[in-house]
CSV table of C-alpha atoms in Angstrom, one decimal:
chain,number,residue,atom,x,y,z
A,1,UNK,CA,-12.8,-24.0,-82.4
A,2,UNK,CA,-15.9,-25.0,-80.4
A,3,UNK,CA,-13.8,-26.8,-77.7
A,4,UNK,CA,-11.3,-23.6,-77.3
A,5,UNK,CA,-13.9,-21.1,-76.9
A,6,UNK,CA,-16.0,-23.3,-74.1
A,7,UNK,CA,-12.2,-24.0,-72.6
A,8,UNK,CA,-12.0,-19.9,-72.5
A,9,UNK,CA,-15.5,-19.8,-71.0
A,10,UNK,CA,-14.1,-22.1,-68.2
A,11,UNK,CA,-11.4,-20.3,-67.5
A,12,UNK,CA,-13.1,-17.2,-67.5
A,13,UNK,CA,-15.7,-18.6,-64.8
A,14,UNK,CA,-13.2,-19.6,-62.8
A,15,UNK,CA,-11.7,-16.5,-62.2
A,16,UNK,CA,-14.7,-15.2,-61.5
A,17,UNK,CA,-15.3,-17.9,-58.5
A,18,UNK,CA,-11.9,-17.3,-57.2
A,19,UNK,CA,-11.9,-13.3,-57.4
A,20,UNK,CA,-15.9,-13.8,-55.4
A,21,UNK,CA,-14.1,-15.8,-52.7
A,22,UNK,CA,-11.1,-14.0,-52.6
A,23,UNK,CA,-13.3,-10.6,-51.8
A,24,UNK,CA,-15.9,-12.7,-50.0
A,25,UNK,CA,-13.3,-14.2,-47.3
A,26,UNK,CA,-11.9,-10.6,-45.6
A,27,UNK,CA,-15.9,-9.6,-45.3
A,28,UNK,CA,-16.5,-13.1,-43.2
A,29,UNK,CA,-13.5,-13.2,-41.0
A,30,UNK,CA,-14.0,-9.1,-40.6
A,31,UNK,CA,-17.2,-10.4,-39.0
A,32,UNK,CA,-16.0,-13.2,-37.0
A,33,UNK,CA,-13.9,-10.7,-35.6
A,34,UNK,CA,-16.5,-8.7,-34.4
A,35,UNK,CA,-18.7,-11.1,-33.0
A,36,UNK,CA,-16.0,-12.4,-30.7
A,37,UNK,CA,-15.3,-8.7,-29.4
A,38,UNK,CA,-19.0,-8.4,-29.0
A,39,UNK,CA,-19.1,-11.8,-27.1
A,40,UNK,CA,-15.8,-11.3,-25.7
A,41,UNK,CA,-17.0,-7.3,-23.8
A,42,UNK,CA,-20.3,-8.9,-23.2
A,43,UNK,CA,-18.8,-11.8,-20.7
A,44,UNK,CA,-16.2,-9.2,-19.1
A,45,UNK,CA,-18.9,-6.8,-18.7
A,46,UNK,CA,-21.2,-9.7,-16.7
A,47,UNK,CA,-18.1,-10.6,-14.1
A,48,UNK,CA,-17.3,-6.4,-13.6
A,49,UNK,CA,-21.0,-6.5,-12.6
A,50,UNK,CA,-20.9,-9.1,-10.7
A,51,UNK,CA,-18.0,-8.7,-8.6
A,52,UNK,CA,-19.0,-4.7,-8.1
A,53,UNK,CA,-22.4,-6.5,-6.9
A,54,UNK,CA,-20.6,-8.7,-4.3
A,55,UNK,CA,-18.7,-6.1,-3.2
A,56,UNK,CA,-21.7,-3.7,-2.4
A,57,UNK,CA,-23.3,-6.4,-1.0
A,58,UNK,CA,-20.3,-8.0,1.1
A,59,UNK,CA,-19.4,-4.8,2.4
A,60,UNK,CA,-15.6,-5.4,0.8
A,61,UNK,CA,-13.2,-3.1,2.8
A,62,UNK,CA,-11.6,0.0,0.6
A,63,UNK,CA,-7.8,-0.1,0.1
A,64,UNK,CA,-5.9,0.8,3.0
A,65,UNK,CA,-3.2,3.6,2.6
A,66,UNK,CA,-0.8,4.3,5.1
A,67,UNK,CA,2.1,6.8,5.0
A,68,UNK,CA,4.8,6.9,6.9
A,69,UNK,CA,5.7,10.7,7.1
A,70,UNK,CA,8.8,11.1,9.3
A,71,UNK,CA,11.0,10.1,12.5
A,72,UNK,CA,12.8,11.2,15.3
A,73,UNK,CA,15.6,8.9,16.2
A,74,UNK,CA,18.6,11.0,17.6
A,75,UNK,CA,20.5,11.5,20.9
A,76,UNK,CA,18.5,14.1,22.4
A,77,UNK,CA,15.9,15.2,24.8
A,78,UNK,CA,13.1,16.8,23.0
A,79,UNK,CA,12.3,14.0,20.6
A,80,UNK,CA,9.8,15.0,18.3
A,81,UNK,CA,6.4,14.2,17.7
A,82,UNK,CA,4.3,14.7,14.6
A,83,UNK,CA,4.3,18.2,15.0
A,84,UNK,CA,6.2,19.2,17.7
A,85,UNK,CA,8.7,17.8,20.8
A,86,UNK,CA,6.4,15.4,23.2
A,87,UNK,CA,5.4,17.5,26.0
A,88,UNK,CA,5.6,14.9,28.4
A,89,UNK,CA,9.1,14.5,29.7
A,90,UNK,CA,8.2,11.1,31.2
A,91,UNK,CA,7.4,9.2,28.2
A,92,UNK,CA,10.9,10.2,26.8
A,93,UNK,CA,12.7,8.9,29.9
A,94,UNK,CA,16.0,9.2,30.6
A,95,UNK,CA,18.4,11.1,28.5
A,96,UNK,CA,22.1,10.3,28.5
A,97,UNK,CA,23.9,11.9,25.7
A,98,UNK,CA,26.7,9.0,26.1
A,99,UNK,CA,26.8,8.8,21.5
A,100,UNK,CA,24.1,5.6,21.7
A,101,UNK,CA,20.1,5.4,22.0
A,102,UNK,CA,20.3,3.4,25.0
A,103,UNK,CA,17.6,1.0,26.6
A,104,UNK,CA,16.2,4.0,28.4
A,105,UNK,CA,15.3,6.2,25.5
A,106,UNK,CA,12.5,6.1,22.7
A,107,UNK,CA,12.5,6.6,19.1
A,108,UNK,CA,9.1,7.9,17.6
A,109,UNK,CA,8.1,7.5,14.0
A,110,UNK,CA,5.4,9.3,11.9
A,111,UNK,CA,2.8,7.8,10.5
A,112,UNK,CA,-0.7,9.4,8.7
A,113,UNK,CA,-3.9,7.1,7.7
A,114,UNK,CA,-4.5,8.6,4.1
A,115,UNK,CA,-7.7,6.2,3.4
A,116,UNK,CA,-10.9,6.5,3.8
A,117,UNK,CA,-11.5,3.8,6.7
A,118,UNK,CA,-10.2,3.6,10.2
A,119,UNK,CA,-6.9,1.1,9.6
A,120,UNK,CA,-6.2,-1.3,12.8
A,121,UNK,CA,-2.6,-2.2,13.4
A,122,UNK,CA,-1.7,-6.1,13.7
A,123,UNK,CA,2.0,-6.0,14.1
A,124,UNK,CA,4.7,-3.1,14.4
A,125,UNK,CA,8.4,-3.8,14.2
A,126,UNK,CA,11.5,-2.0,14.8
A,127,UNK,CA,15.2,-3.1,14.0
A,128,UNK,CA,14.0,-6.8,13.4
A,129,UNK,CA,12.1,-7.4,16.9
A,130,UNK,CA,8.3,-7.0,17.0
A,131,UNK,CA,6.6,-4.2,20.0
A,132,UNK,CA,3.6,-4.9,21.2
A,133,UNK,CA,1.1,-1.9,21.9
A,134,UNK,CA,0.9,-0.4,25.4
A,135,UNK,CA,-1.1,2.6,26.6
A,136,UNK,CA,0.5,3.8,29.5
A,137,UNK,CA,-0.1,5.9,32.3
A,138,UNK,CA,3.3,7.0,32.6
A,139,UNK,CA,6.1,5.6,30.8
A,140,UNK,CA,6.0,3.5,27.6
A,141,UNK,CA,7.1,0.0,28.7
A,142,UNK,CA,10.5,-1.5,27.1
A,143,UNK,CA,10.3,-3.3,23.7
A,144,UNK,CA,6.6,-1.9,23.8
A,145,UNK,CA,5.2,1.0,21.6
A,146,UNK,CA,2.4,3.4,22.5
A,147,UNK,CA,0.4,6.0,19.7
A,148,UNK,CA,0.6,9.6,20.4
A,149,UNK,CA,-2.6,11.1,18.9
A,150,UNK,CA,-2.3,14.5,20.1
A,151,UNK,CA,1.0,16.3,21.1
A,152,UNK,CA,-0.5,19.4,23.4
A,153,UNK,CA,1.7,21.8,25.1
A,154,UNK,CA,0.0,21.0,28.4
A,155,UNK,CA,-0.6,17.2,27.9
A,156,UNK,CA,0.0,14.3,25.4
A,157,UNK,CA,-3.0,12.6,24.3
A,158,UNK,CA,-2.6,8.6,24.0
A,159,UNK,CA,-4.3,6.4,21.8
A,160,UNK,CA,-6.3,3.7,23.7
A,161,UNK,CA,-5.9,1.1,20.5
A,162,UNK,CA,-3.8,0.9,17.7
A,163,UNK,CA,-5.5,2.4,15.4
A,164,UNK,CA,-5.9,4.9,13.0
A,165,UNK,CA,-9.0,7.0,12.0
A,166,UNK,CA,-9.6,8.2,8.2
A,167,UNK,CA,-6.8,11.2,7.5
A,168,UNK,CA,-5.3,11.1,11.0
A,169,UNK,CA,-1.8,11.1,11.6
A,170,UNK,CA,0.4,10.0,14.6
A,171,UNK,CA,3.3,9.3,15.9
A,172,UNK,CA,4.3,5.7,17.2
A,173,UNK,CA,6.4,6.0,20.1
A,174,UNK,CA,9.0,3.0,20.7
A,175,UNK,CA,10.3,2.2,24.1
A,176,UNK,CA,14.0,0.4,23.1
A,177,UNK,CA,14.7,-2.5,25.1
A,178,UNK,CA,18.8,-2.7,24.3
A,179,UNK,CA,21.3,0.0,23.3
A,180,UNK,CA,21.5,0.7,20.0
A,181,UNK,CA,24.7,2.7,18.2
A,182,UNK,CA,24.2,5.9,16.5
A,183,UNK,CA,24.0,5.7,12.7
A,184,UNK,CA,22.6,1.8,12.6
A,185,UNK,CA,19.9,1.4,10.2
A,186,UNK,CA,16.8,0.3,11.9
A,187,UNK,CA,14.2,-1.7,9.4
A,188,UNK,CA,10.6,-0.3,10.3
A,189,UNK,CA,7.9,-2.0,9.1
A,190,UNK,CA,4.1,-1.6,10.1
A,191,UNK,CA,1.3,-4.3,8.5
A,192,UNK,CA,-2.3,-4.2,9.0
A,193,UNK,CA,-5.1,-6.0,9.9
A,194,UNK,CA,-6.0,-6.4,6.1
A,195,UNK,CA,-2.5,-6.7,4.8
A,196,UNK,CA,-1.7,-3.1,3.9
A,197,UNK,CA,2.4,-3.2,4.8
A,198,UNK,CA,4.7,-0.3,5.6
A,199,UNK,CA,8.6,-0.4,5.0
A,200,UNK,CA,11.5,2.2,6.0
A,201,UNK,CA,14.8,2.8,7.0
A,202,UNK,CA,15.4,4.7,10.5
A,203,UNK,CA,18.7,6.0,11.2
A,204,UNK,CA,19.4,6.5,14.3
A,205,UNK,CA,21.1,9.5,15.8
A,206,UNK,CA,18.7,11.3,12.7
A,207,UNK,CA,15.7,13.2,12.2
A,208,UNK,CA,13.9,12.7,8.9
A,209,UNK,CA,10.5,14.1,7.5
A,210,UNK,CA,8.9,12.6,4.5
């Protein structure tokens, strides 16, 4: 009788050990859990900190964002700028009205600066060749391409360097260097000093805003 009551006091105990671990266990790892978080938003907290340090500090440039907002690519003689037909006849050229855009005639596309930071050009290409920037006196220069920064009914102001101040917008002007048919797709793509790239389609024998 002594032996089953002792073996019942046993048992008894035991349970009692098992249910104090079972409810001890959830309380422990519950805090495990939250010390990692702590430790975890502490050491991604430091490197935010640090890297918004070194970019104060290092004078890191802001995003670029540039937009490409239209084109002018058809068979006619007042191609547009930005916001109205160039008023310069001469950096147009000749106009032949023979169904192509021929070596003698310019396509101009639309772009706008929508950062905060001036954005410098590094490479501008049309239809798979590359135009280097010109600022002429007269005439754009074939396989060149010169920036249009004001379009004036008296006079078209040129850009001296390809660039592009915060919010301004412009029009590229491209002087073609073969004849191209109307209705061929045209890549355009535009990169930047610090990477930012530009894609689009240009149609010619079209005129698109965006």
């Amino acid at each position: 009788m002594y032996l089953e009551c002792y073996s019942l006091k046993y048992q008894r105990r035991l349970k009692i050990l098992k249910s104090n671990r079972a409810a001890v266990s959830p309380i422990i790892a519950t805090i495990i859990l939250i010390a990692i978080a702590i430790v975890g938003s502490s050491i991604t907290a430091v490197f935010a900190q640090d890297a918004i340090n070194k970019w104060q500090i290092g004078g890191y440039p802001v995003v670029e964002l540039v937009r490409l907002t239209g084109f002018d690519a058809r068979d006619a003689k007042d191609i547009e700028a930005h916001n109205a037909p160039i008023a310069k006849p001469s950096l147009v050229a000749t106009f032949l009205k023979d169904g192509i855009k021929g070596k003698k005639e310019v396509i101009t596309v639309f772009v706008k600066n929508e950062g905060t930071k001036k954005v410098v050009l590094k490479e501008v290409m049309l239809g798979g060749s590359v135009y280097s920037f010109s600022n002429p006196p007269f005439t754009v220069p074939f396989g060149k391409y010169a920036i249009v920064t004001q379009n004036l009914p008296a006079a078209v102001v040129l850009s001296s360097a390809p660039q592009l101040e915060p919010g301004q917008e412009v029009t590229l002007i491209f002087s073609l260097d073969s004849n191209v048919k109307l209705g061929r797709a045209l890549q355009f793509k535009l990169t930047t000093e610090n990477g930012f790239i530009v894609t689009y389609t240009v149609r010619t024998g079209e005129q698109k805003l965006i």
